[in-house]
Amino acid sequence: MNICFVSLRLINGIIEYDQKLTSLPTYLKAQQRQFSKHYWNKIFICTSLYYIVTTLIYLYLWPIKIMDTTFIILYFIRVSFIVDFTVIVSSYFYLQNLEYRFETLNDLWKCHTPDGLLSFPSECSQSDVAMIMDNIRILHSELSYILRIFSQGYGQMLLGFFVFAYIDILVCLFYSLFYKFSTSTSEDHHTLKKILKESVPLILNLQSIIFVLLIIAAASRVNDKKRRIISYLRLTKISNLSTAVRIQVKMFMNQISDFESDEITAFGIFNINLNLVISFIILLISGLATMLQMKEHPMVIQAINSTKFFYQKLNITL
């Protein structure tokens, strides 16, 4: 699915949802949470500073000997970081918007009172309450549908991101723990340059881990807000409600059951939630153990020698 088409559908869906939310009666409206400009400015500034600092570190550790296209791409246009950052920021943006809107819908259901459905204004008839219930149910279904669009559209990218992030972290950890690529001269011993050379793989690992945790945390919060309204429905004493409102509550419960399986997934391969953190750690440990057993395998040795040859070809001393 084309990512531009998916983004367009997500934006249109969010706009339509907001328009329907504002059309509700004034006494039923809830304060909608939203991002501030300062929030995104901080993200942009911090990311730009990180990119500049890492570029300066690369230039300090491995100075450019011949300025050509290869070095410009390696040092100044790091495609891997740009792609990862674009995927993470766009995913985080939509997930946070969905989280805030599910939270607003939860506040809307509670109507800012502890008694929920039984605390509507006295001028509201039972038919009005049933109509309001129907509006909330429709809003919830639209949000769930937007979440499904996100999962279907971004699932492929997130699957690729998680797979390559896992491989990158595993390989960097393996090389850092079991191989020393540093061939620095004696004057670099115990110097800042030697420390930085040994820290670069750790910095890259930390970057990948932070990106992974951001997506997992954001997706988990969305799922939590999406399910929270179930507890509100179950706490509703339907015996005290009219028949029309009782029917709406039952319809809402059936609707939630239908959408309950629509969680955020990586192209349907696995669910993106907090359980993924444990699975990720277990896979890293098992992967490191497997690679440790294959440390002397000819294929592993050939891969290491190929890596050294690649950097030597670029005139970069590891």
PDB file of C-alpha atoms in Angstrom:
ATOM      1  CA  MET A   1       0.000   0.000   0.000  1.00  0.00           C
ATOM      2  CA  ASN A   2       1.428   3.386  -1.019  1.00  0.00           C
ATOM      3  CA  ILE A   3       2.550   5.269   2.079  1.00  0.00           C
ATOM      4  CA  CYS A   4       1.444   8.628   0.663  1.00  0.00           C
ATOM      5  CA  PHE A   5      -2.030   7.227   0.044  1.00  0.00           C
ATOM      6  CA  VAL A   6      -2.096   5.791   3.580  1.00  0.00           C
ATOM      7  CA  SER A   7      -1.022   9.116   5.091  1.00  0.00           C
ATOM      8  CA  LEU A   8      -3.719  10.901   3.105  1.00  0.00           C
ATOM      9  CA  ARG A   9      -6.364   8.465   4.352  1.00  0.00           C
ATOM     10  CA  LEU A  10      -5.164   8.839   7.935  1.00  0.00           C
ATOM     11  CA  ILE A  11      -5.206  12.634   7.793  1.00  0.00           C
ATOM     12  CA  ASN A  12      -8.645  12.709   6.165  1.00  0.00           C
ATOM     13  CA  GLY A  13      -9.958  10.237   8.730  1.00  0.00           C
ATOM     14  CA  ILE A  14      -8.642  12.288  11.641  1.00  0.00           C
ATOM     15  CA  ILE A  15     -10.090  15.506  10.193  1.00  0.00           C
ATOM     16  CA  GLU A  16     -13.502  13.907   9.668  1.00  0.00           C
ATOM     17  CA  TYR A  17     -13.426  12.512  13.201  1.00  0.00           C
ATOM     18  CA  ASP A  18     -12.624  15.943  14.660  1.00  0.00           C
ATOM     19  CA  GLN A  19     -15.446  17.517  12.678  1.00  0.00           C
ATOM     20  CA  LYS A  20     -17.944  14.988  14.021  1.00  0.00           C
ATOM     21  CA  LEU A  21     -16.598  15.458  17.530  1.00  0.00           C
ATOM     22  CA  THR A  22     -17.151  19.215  17.409  1.00  0.00           C
ATOM     23  CA  SER A  23     -20.726  18.694  16.192  1.00  0.00           C
ATOM     24  CA  LEU A  24     -21.740  17.040  19.477  1.00  0.00           C
ATOM     25  CA  PRO A  25     -23.802  18.980  22.053  1.00  0.00           C
ATOM     26  CA  THR A  26     -21.773  21.514  24.007  1.00  0.00           C
ATOM     27  CA  TYR A  27     -22.485  19.915  27.386  1.00  0.00           C
ATOM     28  CA  LEU A  28     -21.013  16.642  26.121  1.00  0.00           C
ATOM     29  CA  LYS A  29     -17.788  17.999  24.682  1.00  0.00           C
ATOM     30  CA  ALA A  30     -14.483  17.120  26.292  1.00  0.00           C
ATOM     31  CA  GLN A  31     -11.176  18.915  26.196  1.00  0.00           C
ATOM     32  CA  GLN A  32      -9.260  17.400  23.298  1.00  0.00           C
ATOM     33  CA  ARG A  33      -5.571  16.814  23.891  1.00  0.00           C
ATOM     34  CA  GLN A  34      -3.172  17.780  21.159  1.00  0.00           C
ATOM     35  CA  PHE A  35       0.482  18.350  20.452  1.00  0.00           C
ATOM     36  CA  SER A  36       2.020  21.733  21.019  1.00  0.00           C
ATOM     37  CA  LYS A  37       4.365  23.320  18.514  1.00  0.00           C
ATOM     38  CA  HIS A  38       7.065  23.455  21.179  1.00  0.00           C
ATOM     39  CA  TYR A  39       6.894  19.675  21.509  1.00  0.00           C
ATOM     40  CA  TRP A  40       7.743  19.092  17.851  1.00  0.00           C
ATOM     41  CA  ASN A  41      10.287  21.900  17.869  1.00  0.00           C
ATOM     42  CA  LYS A  42      12.116  20.154  20.711  1.00  0.00           C
ATOM     43  CA  ILE A  43      12.122  16.880  18.780  1.00  0.00           C
ATOM     44  CA  PHE A  44      13.488  18.596  15.671  1.00  0.00           C
ATOM     45  CA  ILE A  45      16.165  20.520  17.590  1.00  0.00           C
ATOM     46  CA  CYS A  46      17.331  17.483  19.585  1.00  0.00           C
ATOM     47  CA  THR A  47      17.472  15.309  16.470  1.00  0.00           C
ATOM     48  CA  SER A  48      19.369  17.954  14.510  1.00  0.00           C
ATOM     49  CA  LEU A  49      21.898  18.380  17.326  1.00  0.00           C
ATOM     50  CA  TYR A  50      22.360  14.623  17.572  1.00  0.00           C
ATOM     51  CA  TYR A  51      22.889  14.370  13.807  1.00  0.00           C
ATOM     52  CA  ILE A  52      25.432  17.203  13.812  1.00  0.00           C
ATOM     53  CA  VAL A  53      27.332  15.833  16.820  1.00  0.00           C
ATOM     54  CA  THR A  54      27.574  12.320  15.372  1.00  0.00           C
ATOM     55  CA  THR A  55      28.748  13.749  12.044  1.00  0.00           C
ATOM     56  CA  LEU A  56      31.476  15.729  13.813  1.00  0.00           C
ATOM     57  CA  ILE A  57      32.520  12.595  15.708  1.00  0.00           C
ATOM     58  CA  TYR A  58      32.830  10.680  12.441  1.00  0.00           C
ATOM     59  CA  LEU A  59      34.889  13.482  10.902  1.00  0.00           C
ATOM     60  CA  TYR A  60      37.147  13.578  13.958  1.00  0.00           C
ATOM     61  CA  LEU A  61      37.694   9.830  14.119  1.00  0.00           C
ATOM     62  CA  TRP A  62      37.923   9.179  10.395  1.00  0.00           C
ATOM     63  CA  PRO A  63      38.925  12.394   8.569  1.00  0.00           C
ATOM     64  CA  ILE A  64      37.993  12.667   4.924  1.00  0.00           C
ATOM     65  CA  LYS A  65      41.035  12.127   2.728  1.00  0.00           C
ATOM     66  CA  ILE A  66      39.393  12.536  -0.656  1.00  0.00           C
ATOM     67  CA  MET A  67      36.110  14.379  -0.976  1.00  0.00           C
ATOM     68  CA  ASP A  68      33.864  12.385  -3.289  1.00  0.00           C
ATOM     69  CA  THR A  69      30.267  11.212  -3.506  1.00  0.00           C
ATOM     70  CA  THR A  70      30.883   8.150  -1.336  1.00  0.00           C
ATOM     71  CA  PHE A  71      32.191  10.161   1.590  1.00  0.00           C
ATOM     72  CA  ILE A  72      29.462  12.777   1.257  1.00  0.00           C
ATOM     73  CA  ILE A  73      26.827  10.029   1.514  1.00  0.00           C
ATOM     74  CA  LEU A  74      28.606   8.275   4.401  1.00  0.00           C
ATOM     75  CA  TYR A  75      29.211  11.391   6.478  1.00  0.00           C
ATOM     76  CA  PHE A  76      26.617  14.019   5.610  1.00  0.00           C
ATOM     77  CA  ILE A  77      23.686  12.132   4.042  1.00  0.00           C
ATOM     78  CA  ARG A  78      23.302   9.048   6.200  1.00  0.00           C
ATOM     79  CA  VAL A  79      20.372   7.457   4.423  1.00  0.00           C
ATOM     80  CA  SER A  80      19.813   4.782   7.067  1.00  0.00           C
ATOM     81  CA  PHE A  81      19.336   7.354   9.821  1.00  0.00           C
ATOM     82  CA  ILE A  82      17.088   9.544   7.667  1.00  0.00           C
ATOM     83  CA  VAL A  83      14.870   6.585   6.728  1.00  0.00           C
ATOM     84  CA  ASP A  84      14.670   5.342  10.329  1.00  0.00           C
ATOM     85  CA  PHE A  85      13.902   8.806  11.646  1.00  0.00           C
ATOM     86  CA  THR A  86      11.200   9.382   9.019  1.00  0.00           C
ATOM     87  CA  VAL A  87       9.490   6.068   9.791  1.00  0.00           C
ATOM     88  CA  ILE A  88       9.684   6.604  13.551  1.00  0.00           C
ATOM     89  CA  VAL A  89       8.503  10.224  13.568  1.00  0.00           C
ATOM     90  CA  SER A  90       5.618   9.640  11.157  1.00  0.00           C
ATOM     91  CA  SER A  91       4.503   6.523  13.054  1.00  0.00           C
ATOM     92  CA  TYR A  92       4.830   8.288  16.401  1.00  0.00           C
ATOM     93  CA  PHE A  93       2.855  11.257  15.085  1.00  0.00           C
ATOM     94  CA  TYR A  94      -0.146   9.173  14.048  1.00  0.00           C
ATOM     95  CA  LEU A  95       0.002   6.951  17.128  1.00  0.00           C
ATOM     96  CA  GLN A  96       0.031   9.949  19.451  1.00  0.00           C
ATOM     97  CA  ASN A  97      -2.881  11.520  17.604  1.00  0.00           C
ATOM     98  CA  LEU A  98      -4.855   8.292  17.930  1.00  0.00           C
ATOM     99  CA  GLU A  99      -3.952   8.019  21.604  1.00  0.00           C
ATOM    100  CA  TYR A 100      -5.153  11.551  22.351  1.00  0.00           C
ATOM    101  CA  ARG A 101      -8.412  10.992  20.497  1.00  0.00           C
ATOM    102  CA  PHE A 102      -9.118   7.704  22.255  1.00  0.00           C
ATOM    103  CA  GLU A 103      -8.419   9.471  25.545  1.00  0.00           C
ATOM    104  CA  THR A 104     -10.804  12.269  24.560  1.00  0.00           C
ATOM    105  CA  LEU A 105     -13.438   9.675  23.722  1.00  0.00           C
ATOM    106  CA  ASN A 106     -12.960   8.077  27.134  1.00  0.00           C
ATOM    107  CA  ASP A 107     -13.434  11.470  28.779  1.00  0.00           C
ATOM    108  CA  LEU A 108     -16.468  11.992  26.605  1.00  0.00           C
ATOM    109  CA  TRP A 109     -17.972   8.736  27.808  1.00  0.00           C
ATOM    110  CA  LYS A 110     -17.443   9.621  31.437  1.00  0.00           C
ATOM    111  CA  CYS A 111     -18.977  13.056  30.785  1.00  0.00           C
ATOM    112  CA  HIS A 112     -16.668  14.479  33.452  1.00  0.00           C
ATOM    113  CA  THR A 113     -18.804  12.913  36.174  1.00  0.00           C
ATOM    114  CA  PRO A 114     -18.390   9.740  38.210  1.00  0.00           C
ATOM    115  CA  ASP A 115     -21.879   8.505  37.396  1.00  0.00           C
ATOM    116  CA  GLY A 116     -21.388   8.418  33.647  1.00  0.00           C
ATOM    117  CA  LEU A 117     -24.612   7.719  31.829  1.00  0.00           C
ATOM    118  CA  LEU A 118     -26.790   8.584  34.781  1.00  0.00           C
ATOM    119  CA  SER A 119     -25.494  12.165  34.956  1.00  0.00           C
ATOM    120  CA  PHE A 120     -26.730  13.693  31.731  1.00  0.00           C
ATOM    121  CA  PRO A 121     -28.495  17.049  32.049  1.00  0.00           C
ATOM    122  CA  SER A 122     -32.068  16.786  33.229  1.00  0.00           C
ATOM    123  CA  GLU A 123     -33.406  18.325  30.024  1.00  0.00           C
ATOM    124  CA  CYS A 124     -32.116  15.316  28.057  1.00  0.00           C
ATOM    125  CA  SER A 125     -34.767  12.733  27.327  1.00  0.00           C
ATOM    126  CA  GLN A 126     -33.988   9.041  27.106  1.00  0.00           C
ATOM    127  CA  SER A 127     -34.092   9.263  23.314  1.00  0.00           C
ATOM    128  CA  ASP A 128     -31.510  12.068  23.453  1.00  0.00           C
ATOM    129  CA  VAL A 129     -29.277   9.946  25.674  1.00  0.00           C
ATOM    130  CA  ALA A 130     -29.623   7.029  23.259  1.00  0.00           C
ATOM    131  CA  MET A 131     -28.727   9.302  20.341  1.00  0.00           C
ATOM    132  CA  ILE A 132     -25.666  10.609  22.186  1.00  0.00           C
ATOM    133  CA  MET A 133     -24.667   7.036  22.971  1.00  0.00           C
ATOM    134  CA  ASP A 134     -24.996   6.190  19.303  1.00  0.00           C
ATOM    135  CA  ASN A 135     -22.773   9.151  18.361  1.00  0.00           C
ATOM    136  CA  ILE A 136     -20.083   8.038  20.811  1.00  0.00           C
ATOM    137  CA  ARG A 137     -20.281   4.497  19.471  1.00  0.00           C
ATOM    138  CA  ILE A 138     -19.884   5.735  15.899  1.00  0.00           C
ATOM    139  CA  LEU A 139     -16.914   7.904  16.890  1.00  0.00           C
ATOM    140  CA  HIS A 140     -15.280   4.908  18.538  1.00  0.00           C
ATOM    141  CA  SER A 141     -15.817   2.773  15.442  1.00  0.00           C
ATOM    142  CA  GLU A 142     -14.284   5.467  13.234  1.00  0.00           C
ATOM    143  CA  LEU A 143     -11.243   5.735  15.481  1.00  0.00           C
ATOM    144  CA  SER A 144     -10.871   1.955  15.433  1.00  0.00           C
ATOM    145  CA  TYR A 145     -11.113   2.026  11.646  1.00  0.00           C
ATOM    146  CA  ILE A 146      -8.396   4.711  11.469  1.00  0.00           C
ATOM    147  CA  LEU A 147      -6.253   2.507  13.696  1.00  0.00           C
ATOM    148  CA  ARG A 148      -6.830  -0.380  11.286  1.00  0.00           C
ATOM    149  CA  ILE A 149      -5.730   1.810   8.363  1.00  0.00           C
ATOM    150  CA  PHE A 150      -2.546   2.705  10.238  1.00  0.00           C
ATOM    151  CA  SER A 151      -1.807  -0.924  11.058  1.00  0.00           C
ATOM    152  CA  GLN A 152      -2.331  -2.035   7.466  1.00  0.00           C
ATOM    153  CA  GLY A 153      -0.405   0.862   5.936  1.00  0.00           C
ATOM    154  CA  TYR A 154       2.496   1.187   8.348  1.00  0.00           C
ATOM    155  CA  GLY A 155       2.679  -2.487   9.311  1.00  0.00           C
ATOM    156  CA  GLN A 156       5.010  -3.380   6.441  1.00  0.00           C
ATOM    157  CA  MET A 157       7.394  -0.531   7.223  1.00  0.00           C
ATOM    158  CA  LEU A 158       7.388  -1.282  10.938  1.00  0.00           C
ATOM    159  CA  LEU A 159       8.044  -4.956  10.226  1.00  0.00           C
ATOM    160  CA  GLY A 160      11.049  -4.035   8.108  1.00  0.00           C
ATOM    161  CA  PHE A 161      12.221  -1.543  10.704  1.00  0.00           C
ATOM    162  CA  PHE A 162      12.037  -4.043  13.574  1.00  0.00           C
ATOM    163  CA  VAL A 163      13.774  -6.776  11.566  1.00  0.00           C
ATOM    164  CA  PHE A 164      16.649  -4.566  10.422  1.00  0.00           C
ATOM    165  CA  ALA A 165      16.931  -2.925  13.850  1.00  0.00           C
ATOM    166  CA  TYR A 166      17.239  -6.364  15.423  1.00  0.00           C
ATOM    167  CA  ILE A 167      19.916  -7.437  12.933  1.00  0.00           C
ATOM    168  CA  ASP A 168      21.799  -4.163  13.371  1.00  0.00           C
ATOM    169  CA  ILE A 169      21.764  -4.338  17.180  1.00  0.00           C
ATOM    170  CA  LEU A 170      22.746  -8.007  17.159  1.00  0.00           C
ATOM    171  CA  VAL A 171      25.672  -7.556  14.770  1.00  0.00           C
ATOM    172  CA  CYS A 172      26.945  -4.418  16.518  1.00  0.00           C
ATOM    173  CA  LEU A 173      26.778  -6.125  19.909  1.00  0.00           C
ATOM    174  CA  PHE A 174      28.547  -9.187  18.547  1.00  0.00           C
ATOM    175  CA  TYR A 175      31.365  -7.174  17.007  1.00  0.00           C
ATOM    176  CA  SER A 176      31.686  -4.952  20.085  1.00  0.00           C
ATOM    177  CA  LEU A 177      31.812  -7.827  22.568  1.00  0.00           C
ATOM    178  CA  PHE A 178      33.828 -10.451  20.742  1.00  0.00           C
ATOM    179  CA  TYR A 179      35.967  -8.584  18.223  1.00  0.00           C
ATOM    180  CA  LYS A 180      38.177  -5.553  18.471  1.00  0.00           C
ATOM    181  CA  PHE A 181      38.407  -3.800  15.156  1.00  0.00           C
ATOM    182  CA  SER A 182      40.440  -0.949  16.538  1.00  0.00           C
ATOM    183  CA  THR A 183      43.886  -0.882  14.985  1.00  0.00           C
ATOM    184  CA  SER A 184      44.782   2.498  16.382  1.00  0.00           C
ATOM    185  CA  THR A 185      48.399   3.384  16.904  1.00  0.00           C
ATOM    186  CA  SER A 186      50.153   3.571  20.236  1.00  0.00           C
ATOM    187  CA  GLU A 187      49.626   7.312  20.538  1.00  0.00           C
ATOM    188  CA  ASP A 188      45.863   6.728  20.470  1.00  0.00           C
ATOM    189  CA  HIS A 189      46.048   4.414  23.463  1.00  0.00           C
ATOM    190  CA  HIS A 190      43.858   5.647  26.337  1.00  0.00           C
ATOM    191  CA  THR A 191      43.031   8.803  24.417  1.00  0.00           C
ATOM    192  CA  LEU A 192      39.726  10.430  23.563  1.00  0.00           C
ATOM    193  CA  LYS A 193      39.910   9.066  20.032  1.00  0.00           C
ATOM    194  CA  LYS A 194      40.219   5.479  21.235  1.00  0.00           C
ATOM    195  CA  ILE A 195      37.309   5.928  23.645  1.00  0.00           C
ATOM    196  CA  LEU A 196      35.139   7.434  20.929  1.00  0.00           C
ATOM    197  CA  LYS A 197      35.983   4.641  18.502  1.00  0.00           C
ATOM    198  CA  GLU A 198      34.843   2.072  21.022  1.00  0.00           C
ATOM    199  CA  SER A 199      31.739   4.122  21.866  1.00  0.00           C
ATOM    200  CA  VAL A 200      30.392   4.571  18.323  1.00  0.00           C
ATOM    201  CA  PRO A 201      28.831   1.057  18.107  1.00  0.00           C
ATOM    202  CA  LEU A 202      27.240   1.585  21.514  1.00  0.00           C
ATOM    203  CA  ILE A 203      25.805   4.928  20.395  1.00  0.00           C
ATOM    204  CA  LEU A 204      24.329   3.320  17.288  1.00  0.00           C
ATOM    205  CA  ASN A 205      22.879   0.510  19.397  1.00  0.00           C
ATOM    206  CA  LEU A 206      21.350   3.007  21.805  1.00  0.00           C
ATOM    207  CA  GLN A 207      19.828   4.909  18.890  1.00  0.00           C
ATOM    208  CA  SER A 208      18.172   1.769  17.502  1.00  0.00           C
ATOM    209  CA  ILE A 209      16.935   0.730  20.950  1.00  0.00           C
ATOM    210  CA  ILE A 210      15.398   4.162  21.596  1.00  0.00           C
ATOM    211  CA  PHE A 211      13.624   4.100  18.222  1.00  0.00           C
ATOM    212  CA  VAL A 212      12.237   0.617  18.903  1.00  0.00           C
ATOM    213  CA  LEU A 213      11.064   1.521  22.407  1.00  0.00           C
ATOM    214  CA  LEU A 214       9.377   4.709  21.174  1.00  0.00           C
ATOM    215  CA  ILE A 215       7.173   2.790  18.756  1.00  0.00           C
ATOM    216  CA  ILE A 216       6.412   0.011  21.240  1.00  0.00           C
ATOM    217  CA  ALA A 217       5.499   2.483  23.995  1.00  0.00           C
ATOM    218  CA  ALA A 218       3.318   4.603  21.697  1.00  0.00           C
ATOM    219  CA  ALA A 219       1.485   1.571  20.299  1.00  0.00           C
ATOM    220  CA  SER A 220       0.943   0.166  23.803  1.00  0.00           C
ATOM    221  CA  ARG A 221      -0.580   3.434  25.007  1.00  0.00           C
ATOM    222  CA  VAL A 222      -2.978   3.472  22.051  1.00  0.00           C
ATOM    223  CA  ASN A 223      -4.097  -0.093  22.782  1.00  0.00           C
ATOM    224  CA  ASP A 224      -4.536   0.775  26.458  1.00  0.00           C
ATOM    225  CA  LYS A 225      -6.688   3.832  25.709  1.00  0.00           C
ATOM    226  CA  LYS A 226      -8.677   1.840  23.159  1.00  0.00           C
ATOM    227  CA  ARG A 227      -9.516  -0.852  25.706  1.00  0.00           C
ATOM    228  CA  ARG A 228     -10.166   1.463  28.643  1.00  0.00           C
ATOM    229  CA  ILE A 229     -13.668   2.255  27.481  1.00  0.00           C
ATOM    230  CA  ILE A 230     -14.495  -1.442  27.965  1.00  0.00           C
ATOM    231  CA  SER A 231     -14.101  -1.012  31.721  1.00  0.00           C
ATOM    232  CA  TYR A 232     -16.465   1.971  31.632  1.00  0.00           C
ATOM    233  CA  LEU A 233     -19.045  -0.072  29.757  1.00  0.00           C
ATOM    234  CA  ARG A 234     -18.782  -2.989  32.166  1.00  0.00           C
ATOM    235  CA  LEU A 235     -19.240  -0.676  35.149  1.00  0.00           C
ATOM    236  CA  THR A 236     -22.472   0.659  33.693  1.00  0.00           C
ATOM    237  CA  LYS A 237     -25.541  -0.582  35.564  1.00  0.00           C
ATOM    238  CA  ILE A 238     -27.765  -1.325  32.606  1.00  0.00           C
ATOM    239  CA  SER A 239     -30.625  -2.306  34.895  1.00  0.00           C
ATOM    240  CA  ASN A 240     -31.063   1.382  35.745  1.00  0.00           C
ATOM    241  CA  LEU A 241     -31.177   2.460  32.110  1.00  0.00           C
ATOM    242  CA  SER A 242     -34.013   2.676  29.654  1.00  0.00           C
ATOM    243  CA  THR A 243     -34.463   0.074  26.956  1.00  0.00           C
ATOM    244  CA  ALA A 244     -33.104   2.315  24.180  1.00  0.00           C
ATOM    245  CA  VAL A 245     -29.946   3.182  26.128  1.00  0.00           C
ATOM    246  CA  ARG A 246     -29.517  -0.440  27.194  1.00  0.00           C
ATOM    247  CA  ILE A 247     -29.607  -1.499  23.546  1.00  0.00           C
ATOM    248  CA  GLN A 248     -26.949   1.089  22.710  1.00  0.00           C
ATOM    249  CA  VAL A 249     -24.695  -0.240  25.491  1.00  0.00           C
ATOM    250  CA  LYS A 250     -25.058  -3.790  24.200  1.00  0.00           C
ATOM    251  CA  MET A 251     -24.370  -2.651  20.637  1.00  0.00           C
ATOM    252  CA  PHE A 252     -21.289  -0.825  21.886  1.00  0.00           C
ATOM    253  CA  MET A 253     -20.034  -3.969  23.621  1.00  0.00           C
ATOM    254  CA  ASN A 254     -20.559  -6.029  20.466  1.00  0.00           C
ATOM    255  CA  GLN A 255     -18.771  -3.397  18.399  1.00  0.00           C
ATOM    256  CA  ILE A 256     -15.786  -3.378  20.749  1.00  0.00           C
ATOM    257  CA  SER A 257     -15.620  -7.163  20.537  1.00  0.00           C
ATOM    258  CA  ASP A 258     -15.492  -6.911  16.740  1.00  0.00           C
ATOM    259  CA  PHE A 259     -12.691  -4.326  16.806  1.00  0.00           C
ATOM    260  CA  GLU A 260     -10.781  -5.920  19.684  1.00  0.00           C
ATOM    261  CA  SER A 261      -8.692  -8.046  17.325  1.00  0.00           C
ATOM    262  CA  ASP A 262      -7.622  -4.956  15.349  1.00  0.00           C
ATOM    263  CA  GLU A 263      -4.448  -4.265  17.286  1.00  0.00           C
ATOM    264  CA  ILE A 264      -1.367  -2.567  15.926  1.00  0.00           C
ATOM    265  CA  THR A 265       0.671  -5.249  14.218  1.00  0.00           C
ATOM    266  CA  ALA A 266       3.793  -5.496  12.094  1.00  0.00           C
ATOM    267  CA  PHE A 267       2.030  -6.616   8.910  1.00  0.00           C
ATOM    268  CA  GLY A 268       0.171  -9.243  10.930  1.00  0.00           C
ATOM    269  CA  ILE A 269       3.375 -11.070  11.911  1.00  0.00           C
ATOM    270  CA  PHE A 270       3.349  -9.973  15.554  1.00  0.00           C
ATOM    271  CA  ASN A 271       1.516  -7.482  17.748  1.00  0.00           C
ATOM    272  CA  ILE A 272       3.325  -4.301  18.715  1.00  0.00           C
ATOM    273  CA  ASN A 273       2.893  -4.007  22.473  1.00  0.00           C
ATOM    274  CA  LEU A 274       4.947  -4.220  25.659  1.00  0.00           C
ATOM    275  CA  ASN A 275       5.251  -7.995  25.293  1.00  0.00           C
ATOM    276  CA  LEU A 276       7.426  -7.311  22.269  1.00  0.00           C
ATOM    277  CA  VAL A 277      10.146  -5.898  24.552  1.00  0.00           C
ATOM    278  CA  ILE A 278      10.568  -9.267  26.284  1.00  0.00           C
ATOM    279  CA  SER A 279      10.514 -11.088  22.954  1.00  0.00           C
ATOM    280  CA  PHE A 280      13.120  -8.682  21.566  1.00  0.00           C
ATOM    281  CA  ILE A 281      15.444  -9.241  24.535  1.00  0.00           C
ATOM    282  CA  ILE A 282      15.060 -13.019  24.319  1.00  0.00           C
ATOM    283  CA  LEU A 283      15.829 -12.948  20.598  1.00  0.00           C
ATOM    284  CA  LEU A 284      18.932 -10.829  21.214  1.00  0.00           C
ATOM    285  CA  ILE A 285      20.227 -13.196  23.891  1.00  0.00           C
ATOM    286  CA  SER A 286      19.567 -16.289  21.797  1.00  0.00           C
ATOM    287  CA  GLY A 287      21.067 -14.601  18.734  1.00  0.00           C
ATOM    288  CA  LEU A 288      24.232 -13.626  20.606  1.00  0.00           C
ATOM    289  CA  ALA A 289      24.543 -17.147  22.004  1.00  0.00           C
ATOM    290  CA  THR A 290      24.183 -18.618  18.513  1.00  0.00           C
ATOM    291  CA  MET A 291      26.723 -16.229  17.001  1.00  0.00           C
ATOM    292  CA  LEU A 292      29.127 -16.931  19.854  1.00  0.00           C
ATOM    293  CA  GLN A 293      28.967 -20.626  19.046  1.00  0.00           C
ATOM    294  CA  MET A 294      29.650 -19.795  15.393  1.00  0.00           C
ATOM    295  CA  LYS A 295      32.477 -17.406  16.222  1.00  0.00           C
ATOM    296  CA  GLU A 296      35.075 -19.553  14.468  1.00  0.00           C
ATOM    297  CA  HIS A 297      32.817 -20.593  11.614  1.00  0.00           C
ATOM    298  CA  PRO A 298      34.307 -19.857   8.165  1.00  0.00           C
ATOM    299  CA  MET A 299      31.253 -17.831   7.110  1.00  0.00           C
ATOM    300  CA  VAL A 300      31.506 -15.587  10.180  1.00  0.00           C
ATOM    301  CA  ILE A 301      35.236 -15.102   9.699  1.00  0.00           C
ATOM    302  CA  GLN A 302      34.663 -14.303   6.033  1.00  0.00           C
ATOM    303  CA  ALA A 303      31.998 -11.724   6.951  1.00  0.00           C
ATOM    304  CA  ILE A 304      34.380 -10.052   9.408  1.00  0.00           C
ATOM    305  CA  ASN A 305      37.211  -9.987   6.887  1.00  0.00           C
ATOM    306  CA  SER A 306      34.854  -8.563   4.261  1.00  0.00           C
ATOM    307  CA  THR A 307      33.841  -5.809   6.678  1.00  0.00           C
ATOM    308  CA  LYS A 308      37.478  -4.935   7.344  1.00  0.00           C
ATOM    309  CA  PHE A 309      38.251  -4.949   3.624  1.00  0.00           C
ATOM    310  CA  PHE A 310      35.277  -2.682   2.904  1.00  0.00           C
ATOM    311  CA  TYR A 311      36.462  -0.046   5.360  1.00  0.00           C
ATOM    312  CA  GLN A 312      40.060  -0.358   4.214  1.00  0.00           C
ATOM    313  CA  LYS A 313      38.850   0.257   0.681  1.00  0.00           C
ATOM    314  CA  LEU A 314      37.262   3.476   1.926  1.00  0.00           C
ATOM    315  CA  ASN A 315      40.554   4.400   3.623  1.00  0.00           C
ATOM    316  CA  ILE A 316      38.879   4.240   7.036  1.00  0.00           C
ATOM    317  CA  THR A 317      40.909   2.830   9.896  1.00  0.00           C
ATOM    318  CA  LEU A 318      38.753   0.935  12.346  1.00  0.00           C
TER     319      LEU A 318
END
